[in-house]
Coordinates of N, CA and C in Angstrom, one line a residue:
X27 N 23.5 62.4 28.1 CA 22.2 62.8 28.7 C 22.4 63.5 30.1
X28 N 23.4 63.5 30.9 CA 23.6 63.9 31.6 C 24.0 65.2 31.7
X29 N 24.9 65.5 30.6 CA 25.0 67.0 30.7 C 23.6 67.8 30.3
X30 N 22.8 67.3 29.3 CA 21.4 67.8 29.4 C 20.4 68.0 30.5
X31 N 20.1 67.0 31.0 CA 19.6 66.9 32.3 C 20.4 68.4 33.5
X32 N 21.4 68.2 33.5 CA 22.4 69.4 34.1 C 21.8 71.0 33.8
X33 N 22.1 70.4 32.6 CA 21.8 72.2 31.9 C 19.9 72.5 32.2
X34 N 19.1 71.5 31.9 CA 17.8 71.3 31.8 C 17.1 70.2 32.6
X35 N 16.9 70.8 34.0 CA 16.1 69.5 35.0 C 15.3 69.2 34.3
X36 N 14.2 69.7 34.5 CA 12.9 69.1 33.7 C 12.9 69.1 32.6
X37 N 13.6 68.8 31.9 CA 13.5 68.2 30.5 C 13.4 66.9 30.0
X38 N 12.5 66.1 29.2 CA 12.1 64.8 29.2 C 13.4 64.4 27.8
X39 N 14.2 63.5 28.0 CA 14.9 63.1 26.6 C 15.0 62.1 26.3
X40 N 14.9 61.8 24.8 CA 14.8 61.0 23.5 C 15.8 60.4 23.3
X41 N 16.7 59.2 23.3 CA 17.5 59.3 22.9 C 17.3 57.9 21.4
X42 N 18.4 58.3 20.4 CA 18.6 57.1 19.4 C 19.5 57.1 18.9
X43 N 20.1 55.9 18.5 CA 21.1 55.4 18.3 C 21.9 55.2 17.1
X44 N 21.2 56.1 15.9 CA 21.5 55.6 14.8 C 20.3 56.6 13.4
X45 N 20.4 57.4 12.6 CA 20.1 57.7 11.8 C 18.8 57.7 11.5
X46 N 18.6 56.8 11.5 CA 17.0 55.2 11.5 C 16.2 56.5 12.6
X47 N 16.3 56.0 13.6 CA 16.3 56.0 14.8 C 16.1 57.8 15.2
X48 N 16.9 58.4 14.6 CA 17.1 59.7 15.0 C 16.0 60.4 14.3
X49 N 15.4 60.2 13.1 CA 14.6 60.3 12.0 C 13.0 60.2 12.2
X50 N 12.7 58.7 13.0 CA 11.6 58.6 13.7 C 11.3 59.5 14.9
X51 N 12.5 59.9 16.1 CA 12.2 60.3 17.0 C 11.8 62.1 16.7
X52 N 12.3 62.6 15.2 CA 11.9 64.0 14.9 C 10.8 64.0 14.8
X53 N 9.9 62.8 15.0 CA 8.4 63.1 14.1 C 7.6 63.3 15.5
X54 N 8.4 63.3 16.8 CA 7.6 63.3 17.8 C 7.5 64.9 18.2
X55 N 6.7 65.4 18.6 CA 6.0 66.9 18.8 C 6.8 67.3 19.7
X56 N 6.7 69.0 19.4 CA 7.1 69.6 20.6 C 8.7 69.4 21.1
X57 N 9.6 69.1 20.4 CA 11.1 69.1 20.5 C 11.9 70.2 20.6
X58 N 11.9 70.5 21.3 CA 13.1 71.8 21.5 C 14.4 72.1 20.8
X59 N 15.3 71.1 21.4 CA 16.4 70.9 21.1 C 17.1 69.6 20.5
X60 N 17.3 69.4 19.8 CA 18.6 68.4 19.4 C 19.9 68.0 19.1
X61 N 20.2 67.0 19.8 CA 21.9 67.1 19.8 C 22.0 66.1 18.9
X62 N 22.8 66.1 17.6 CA 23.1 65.3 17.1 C 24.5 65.3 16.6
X63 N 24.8 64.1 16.7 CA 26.5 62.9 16.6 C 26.5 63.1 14.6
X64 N 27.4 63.3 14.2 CA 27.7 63.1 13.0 C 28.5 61.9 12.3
X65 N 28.9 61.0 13.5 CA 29.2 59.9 13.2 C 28.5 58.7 13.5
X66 N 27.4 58.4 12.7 CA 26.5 57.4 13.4 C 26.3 56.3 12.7
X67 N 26.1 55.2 13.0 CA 26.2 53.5 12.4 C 25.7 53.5 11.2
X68 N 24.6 53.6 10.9 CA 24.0 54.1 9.7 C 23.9 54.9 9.2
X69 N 25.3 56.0 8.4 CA 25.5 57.1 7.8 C 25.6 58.2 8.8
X70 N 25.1 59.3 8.5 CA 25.6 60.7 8.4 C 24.3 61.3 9.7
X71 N 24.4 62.1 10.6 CA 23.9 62.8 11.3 C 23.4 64.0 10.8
X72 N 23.7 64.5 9.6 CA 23.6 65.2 8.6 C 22.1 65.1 8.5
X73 N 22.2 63.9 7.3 CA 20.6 63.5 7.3 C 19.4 64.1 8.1
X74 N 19.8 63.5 9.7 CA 18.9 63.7 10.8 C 18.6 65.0 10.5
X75 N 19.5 66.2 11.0 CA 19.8 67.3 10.9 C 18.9 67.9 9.6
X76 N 19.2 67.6 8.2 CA 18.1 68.0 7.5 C 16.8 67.5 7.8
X77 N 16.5 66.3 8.3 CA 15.3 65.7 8.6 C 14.7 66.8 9.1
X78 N 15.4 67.3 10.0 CA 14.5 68.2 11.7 C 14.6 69.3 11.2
X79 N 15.4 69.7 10.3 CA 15.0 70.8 9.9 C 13.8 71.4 8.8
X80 N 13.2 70.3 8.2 CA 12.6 70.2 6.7 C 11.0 70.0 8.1
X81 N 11.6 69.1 9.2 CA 10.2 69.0 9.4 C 9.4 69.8 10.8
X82 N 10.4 70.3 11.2 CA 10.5 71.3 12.3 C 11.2 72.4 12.5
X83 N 11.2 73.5 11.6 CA 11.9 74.5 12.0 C 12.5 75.0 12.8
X84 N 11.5 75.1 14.1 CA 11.4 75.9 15.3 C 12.6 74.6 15.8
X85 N 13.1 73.8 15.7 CA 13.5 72.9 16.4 C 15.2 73.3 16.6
X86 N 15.5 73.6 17.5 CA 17.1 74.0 17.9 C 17.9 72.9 17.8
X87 N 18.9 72.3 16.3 CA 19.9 71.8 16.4 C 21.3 72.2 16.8
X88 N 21.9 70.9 17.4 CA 23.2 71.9 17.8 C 24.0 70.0 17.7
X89 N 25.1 70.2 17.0 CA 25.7 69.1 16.6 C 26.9 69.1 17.7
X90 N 26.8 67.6 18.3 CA 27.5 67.4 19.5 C 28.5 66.2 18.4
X91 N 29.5 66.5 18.3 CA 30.5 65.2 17.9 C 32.1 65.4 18.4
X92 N 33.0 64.8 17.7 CA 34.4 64.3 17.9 C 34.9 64.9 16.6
X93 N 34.1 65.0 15.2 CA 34.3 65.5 14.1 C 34.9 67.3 13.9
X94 N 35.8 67.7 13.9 CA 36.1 69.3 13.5 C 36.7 69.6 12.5
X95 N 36.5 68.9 11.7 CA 37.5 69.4 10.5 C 35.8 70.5 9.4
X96 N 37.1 71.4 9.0 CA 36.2 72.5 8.4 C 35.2 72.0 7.4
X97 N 35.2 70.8 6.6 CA 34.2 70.3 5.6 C 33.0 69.5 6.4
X98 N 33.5 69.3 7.6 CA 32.1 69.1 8.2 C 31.4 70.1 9.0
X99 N 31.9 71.1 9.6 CA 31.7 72.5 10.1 C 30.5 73.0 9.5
X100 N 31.0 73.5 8.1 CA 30.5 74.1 7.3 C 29.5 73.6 6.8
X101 N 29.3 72.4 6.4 CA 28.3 71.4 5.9 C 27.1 71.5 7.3
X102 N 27.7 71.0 8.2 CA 26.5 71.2 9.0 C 25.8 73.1 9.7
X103 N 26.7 73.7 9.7 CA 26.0 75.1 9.7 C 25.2 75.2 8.7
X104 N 25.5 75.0 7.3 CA 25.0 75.0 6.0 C 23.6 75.0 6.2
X105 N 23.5 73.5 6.9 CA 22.7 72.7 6.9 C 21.3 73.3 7.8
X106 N 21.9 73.9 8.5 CA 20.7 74.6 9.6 C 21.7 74.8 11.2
X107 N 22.0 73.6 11.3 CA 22.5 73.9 12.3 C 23.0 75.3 14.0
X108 N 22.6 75.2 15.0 CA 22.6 76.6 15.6 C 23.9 76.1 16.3
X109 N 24.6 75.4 16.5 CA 25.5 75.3 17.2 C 26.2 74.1 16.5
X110 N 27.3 73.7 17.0 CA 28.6 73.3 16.6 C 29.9 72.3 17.8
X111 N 29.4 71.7 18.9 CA 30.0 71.8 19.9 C 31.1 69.9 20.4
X112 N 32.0 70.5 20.6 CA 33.0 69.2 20.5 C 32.5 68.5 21.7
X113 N 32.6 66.7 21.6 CA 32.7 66.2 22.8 C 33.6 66.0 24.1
X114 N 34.6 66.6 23.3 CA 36.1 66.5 24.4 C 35.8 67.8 25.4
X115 N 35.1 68.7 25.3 CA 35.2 69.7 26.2 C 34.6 69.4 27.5
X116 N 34.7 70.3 28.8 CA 34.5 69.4 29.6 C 33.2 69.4 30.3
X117 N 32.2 68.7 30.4 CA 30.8 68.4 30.7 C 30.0 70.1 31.2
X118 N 31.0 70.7 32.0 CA 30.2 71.8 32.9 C 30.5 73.2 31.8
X119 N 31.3 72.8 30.5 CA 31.2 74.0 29.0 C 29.9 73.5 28.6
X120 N 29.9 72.6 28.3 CA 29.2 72.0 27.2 C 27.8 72.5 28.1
X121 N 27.4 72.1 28.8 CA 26.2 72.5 29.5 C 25.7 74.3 30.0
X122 N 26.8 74.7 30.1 CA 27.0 75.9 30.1 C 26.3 76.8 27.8
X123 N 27.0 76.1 27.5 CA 26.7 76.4 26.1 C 25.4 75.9 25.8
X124 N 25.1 75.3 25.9 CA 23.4 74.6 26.2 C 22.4 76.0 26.5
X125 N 22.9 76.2 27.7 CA 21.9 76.9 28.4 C 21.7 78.5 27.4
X126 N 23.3 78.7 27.3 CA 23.5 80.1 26.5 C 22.7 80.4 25.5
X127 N 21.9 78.7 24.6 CA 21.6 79.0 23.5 C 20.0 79.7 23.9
X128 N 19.5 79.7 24.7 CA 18.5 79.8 25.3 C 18.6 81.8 25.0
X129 N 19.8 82.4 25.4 CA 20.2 83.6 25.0 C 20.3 84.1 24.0
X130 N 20.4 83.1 23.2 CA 20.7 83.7 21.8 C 22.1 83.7 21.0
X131 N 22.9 83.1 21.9 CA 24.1 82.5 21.9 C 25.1 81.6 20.9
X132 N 25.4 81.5 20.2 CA 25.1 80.3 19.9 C 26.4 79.5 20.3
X133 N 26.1 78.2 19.9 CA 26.7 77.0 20.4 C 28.0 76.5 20.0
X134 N 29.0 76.9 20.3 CA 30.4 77.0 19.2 C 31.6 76.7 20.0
X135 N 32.2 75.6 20.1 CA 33.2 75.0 21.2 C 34.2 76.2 20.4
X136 N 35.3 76.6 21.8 CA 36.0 77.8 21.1 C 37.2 76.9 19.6
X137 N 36.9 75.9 20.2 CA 37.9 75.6 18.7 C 37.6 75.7 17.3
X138 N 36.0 75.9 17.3 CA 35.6 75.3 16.3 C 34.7 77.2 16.1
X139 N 34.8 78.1 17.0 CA 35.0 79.5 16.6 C 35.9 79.9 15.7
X140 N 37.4 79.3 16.8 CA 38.3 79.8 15.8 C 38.5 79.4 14.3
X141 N 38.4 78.0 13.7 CA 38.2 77.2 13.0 C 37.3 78.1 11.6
X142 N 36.1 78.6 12.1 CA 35.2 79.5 11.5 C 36.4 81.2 11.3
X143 N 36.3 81.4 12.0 CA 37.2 82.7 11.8 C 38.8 82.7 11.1
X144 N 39.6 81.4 11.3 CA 40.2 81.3 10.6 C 39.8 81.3 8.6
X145 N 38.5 80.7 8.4 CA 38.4 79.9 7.7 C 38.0 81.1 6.3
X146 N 37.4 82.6 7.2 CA 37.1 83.6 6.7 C 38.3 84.3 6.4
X147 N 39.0 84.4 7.2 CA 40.2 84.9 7.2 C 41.4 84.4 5.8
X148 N 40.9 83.3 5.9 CA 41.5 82.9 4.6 C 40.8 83.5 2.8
X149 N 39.8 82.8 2.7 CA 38.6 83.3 1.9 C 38.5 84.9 1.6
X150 N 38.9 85.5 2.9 CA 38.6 87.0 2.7 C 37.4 87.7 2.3
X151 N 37.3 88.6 2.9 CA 35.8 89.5 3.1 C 35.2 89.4 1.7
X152 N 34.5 89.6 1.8 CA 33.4 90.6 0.3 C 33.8 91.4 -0.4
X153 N 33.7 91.6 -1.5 CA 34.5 93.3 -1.8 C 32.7 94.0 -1.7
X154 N 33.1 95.3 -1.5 CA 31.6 96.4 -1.6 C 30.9 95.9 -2.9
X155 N 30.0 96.4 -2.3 CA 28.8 95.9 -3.5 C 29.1 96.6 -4.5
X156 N 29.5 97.7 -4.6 CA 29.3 98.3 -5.9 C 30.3 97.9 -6.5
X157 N 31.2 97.5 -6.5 CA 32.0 96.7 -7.1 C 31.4 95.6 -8.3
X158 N 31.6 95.8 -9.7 CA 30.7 94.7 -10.5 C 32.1 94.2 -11.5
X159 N 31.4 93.4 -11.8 CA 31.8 92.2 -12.4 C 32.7 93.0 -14.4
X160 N 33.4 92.7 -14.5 CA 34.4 93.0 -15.9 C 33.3 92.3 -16.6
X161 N 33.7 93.0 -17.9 CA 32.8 92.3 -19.1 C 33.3 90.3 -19.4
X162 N 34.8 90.9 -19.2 CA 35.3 89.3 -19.5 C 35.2 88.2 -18.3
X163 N 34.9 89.1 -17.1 CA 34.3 87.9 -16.0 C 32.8 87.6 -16.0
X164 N 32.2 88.3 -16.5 CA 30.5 88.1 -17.3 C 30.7 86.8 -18.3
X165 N 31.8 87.3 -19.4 CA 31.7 85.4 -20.2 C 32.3 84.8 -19.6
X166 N 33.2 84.9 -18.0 CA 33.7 83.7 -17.8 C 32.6 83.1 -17.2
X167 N 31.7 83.6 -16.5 CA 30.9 83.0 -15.8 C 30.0 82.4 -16.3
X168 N 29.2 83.1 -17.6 CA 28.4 82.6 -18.4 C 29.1 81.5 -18.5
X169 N 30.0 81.4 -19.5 CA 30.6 80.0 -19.7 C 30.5 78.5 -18.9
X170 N 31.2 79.2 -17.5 CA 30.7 78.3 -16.5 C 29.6 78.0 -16.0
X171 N 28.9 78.6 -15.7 CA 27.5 78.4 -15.8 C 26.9 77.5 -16.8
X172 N 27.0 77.0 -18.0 CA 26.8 76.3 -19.1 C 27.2 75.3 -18.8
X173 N 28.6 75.2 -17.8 CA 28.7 73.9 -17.9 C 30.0 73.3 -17.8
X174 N 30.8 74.5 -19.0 CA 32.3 74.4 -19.2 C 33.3 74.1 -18.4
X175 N 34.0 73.6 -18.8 CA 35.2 73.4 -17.9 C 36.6 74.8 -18.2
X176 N 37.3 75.5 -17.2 CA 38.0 75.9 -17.5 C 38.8 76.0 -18.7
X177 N 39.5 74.4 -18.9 CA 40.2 74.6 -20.2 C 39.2 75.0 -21.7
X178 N 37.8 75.2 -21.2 CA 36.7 75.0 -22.2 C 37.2 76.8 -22.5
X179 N 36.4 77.2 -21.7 CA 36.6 78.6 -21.7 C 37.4 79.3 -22.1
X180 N 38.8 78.8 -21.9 CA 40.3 79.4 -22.1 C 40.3 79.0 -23.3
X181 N 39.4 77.9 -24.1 CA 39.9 77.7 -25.9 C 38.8 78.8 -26.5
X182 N 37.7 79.2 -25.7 CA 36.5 79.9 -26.5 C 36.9 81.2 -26.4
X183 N 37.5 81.5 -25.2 CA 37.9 83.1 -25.0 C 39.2 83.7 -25.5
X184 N 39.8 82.6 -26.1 CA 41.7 82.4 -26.0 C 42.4 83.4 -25.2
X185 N 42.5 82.4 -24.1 CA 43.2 83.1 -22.7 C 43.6 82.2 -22.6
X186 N 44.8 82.0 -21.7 CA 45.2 81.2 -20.9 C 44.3 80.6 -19.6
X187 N 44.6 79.5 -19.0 CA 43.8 78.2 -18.6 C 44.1 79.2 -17.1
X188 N 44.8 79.6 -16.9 CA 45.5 80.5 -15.5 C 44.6 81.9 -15.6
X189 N 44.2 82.1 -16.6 CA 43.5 83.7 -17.0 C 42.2 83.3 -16.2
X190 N 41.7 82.3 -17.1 CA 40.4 81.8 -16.6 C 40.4 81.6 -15.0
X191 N 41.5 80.7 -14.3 CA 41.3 80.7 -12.7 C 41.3 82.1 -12.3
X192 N 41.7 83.1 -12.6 CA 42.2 84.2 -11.5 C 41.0 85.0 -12.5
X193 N 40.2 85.0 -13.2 CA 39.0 85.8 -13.3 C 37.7 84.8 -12.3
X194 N 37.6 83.1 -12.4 CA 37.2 82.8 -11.5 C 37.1 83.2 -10.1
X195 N 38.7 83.3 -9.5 CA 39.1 84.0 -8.4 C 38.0 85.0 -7.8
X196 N 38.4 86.2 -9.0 CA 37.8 87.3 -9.5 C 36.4 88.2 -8.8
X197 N 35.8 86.7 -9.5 CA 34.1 86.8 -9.4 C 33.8 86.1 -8.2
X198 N 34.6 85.2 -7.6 CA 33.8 84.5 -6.2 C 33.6 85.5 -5.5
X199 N 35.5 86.9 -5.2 CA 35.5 87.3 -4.0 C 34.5 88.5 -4.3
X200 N 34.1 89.3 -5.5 CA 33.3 90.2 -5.6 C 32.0 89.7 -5.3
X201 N 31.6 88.6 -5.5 CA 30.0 88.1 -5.4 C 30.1 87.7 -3.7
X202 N 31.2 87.6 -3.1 CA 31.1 86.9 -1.6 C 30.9 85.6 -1.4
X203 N 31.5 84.9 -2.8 CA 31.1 83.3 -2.2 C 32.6 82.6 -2.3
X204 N 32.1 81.6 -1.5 CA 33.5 80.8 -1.2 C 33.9 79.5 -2.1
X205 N 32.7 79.0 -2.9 CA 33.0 77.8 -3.1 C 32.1 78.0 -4.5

């Protein structure tokens, strides 16, 4: 509360303790900003996070935790999320990043920048749009799409089970998805 207060004198804050708690206090009007913990007694901060988002758009999340590993990163940007920011940094960042968001900024402890940038860097870009899909990455996907499992595919198309991953491959990086 205090780094808020810091960043935002006159700002009136909410605070809760727990899921429950975080859930009720989104129903109260006129909320600006929310910080929310992803590690909370009763499950997931997540939740909250879709709560405020489903029931207040305009509402600025920005996920304050201890948590940085990339499966929760990504989950909560997913999620709506505008910012991203660790608790170990030190009170006069964090408040500093607060205010930024007000700029347009957004909210991204540098670890969890890099984290993000690494994470593309792996994945790798897009290929150009005009780039389309092979006829035999068309049934691989149809296939999957249905339902199939890989080894399914590789008995209907007779390809190897390896053929099938690297046409998967294939089609993520031309479509630009990661998962």
């Amino acid at each position: 509360a205090g780094v808020v207060l810091h960043a935002f004198p006159k700002c009136e804050i909410l605070e809760s303790a727990n899921v429950a708690e975080g859930i009720a206090a989104a129903s109260h009007p006129d909320i600006d900003l929310a910080l929310i913990d992803l590690g909370l007694p009763d499950g997931s901060g997540l939740d909250v996070l879709r709560h405020i988002r489903n029931a207040s758009p305009d509402t600025c999340c920005v996920i304050t935790t201890i948590v940085g590993d990339d499966a929760h990163i990504i989950a909560a940007l997913s999620a709506g999320a505008r910012g991203y920011l660790l608790k170990e940094q030190p009170a006069g960042v964090l408040g500093r990043q607060l205010v930024q968001l007000a700029e347009g900024i957004p909210a991204l402890s540098p670890s969890i920048a890099q984290r993000i940038m690494d994470h593309f860097l792996i994945t790798g870009p897009a290929s150009a749009c005009d780039e389309t899909l092979t006829d035999r990455e068309k049934e691989t996907l149809s296939l999957i799409a249905r339902g199939c499992r890989n080894c399914d595919v590789a008995e209907v198309l007779c390809i190897a089970e390896s053929t099938v991953a690297s046409h998967i491959k294939a089609i993520y990086r031309k479509l630009g998805i990661s998962s």
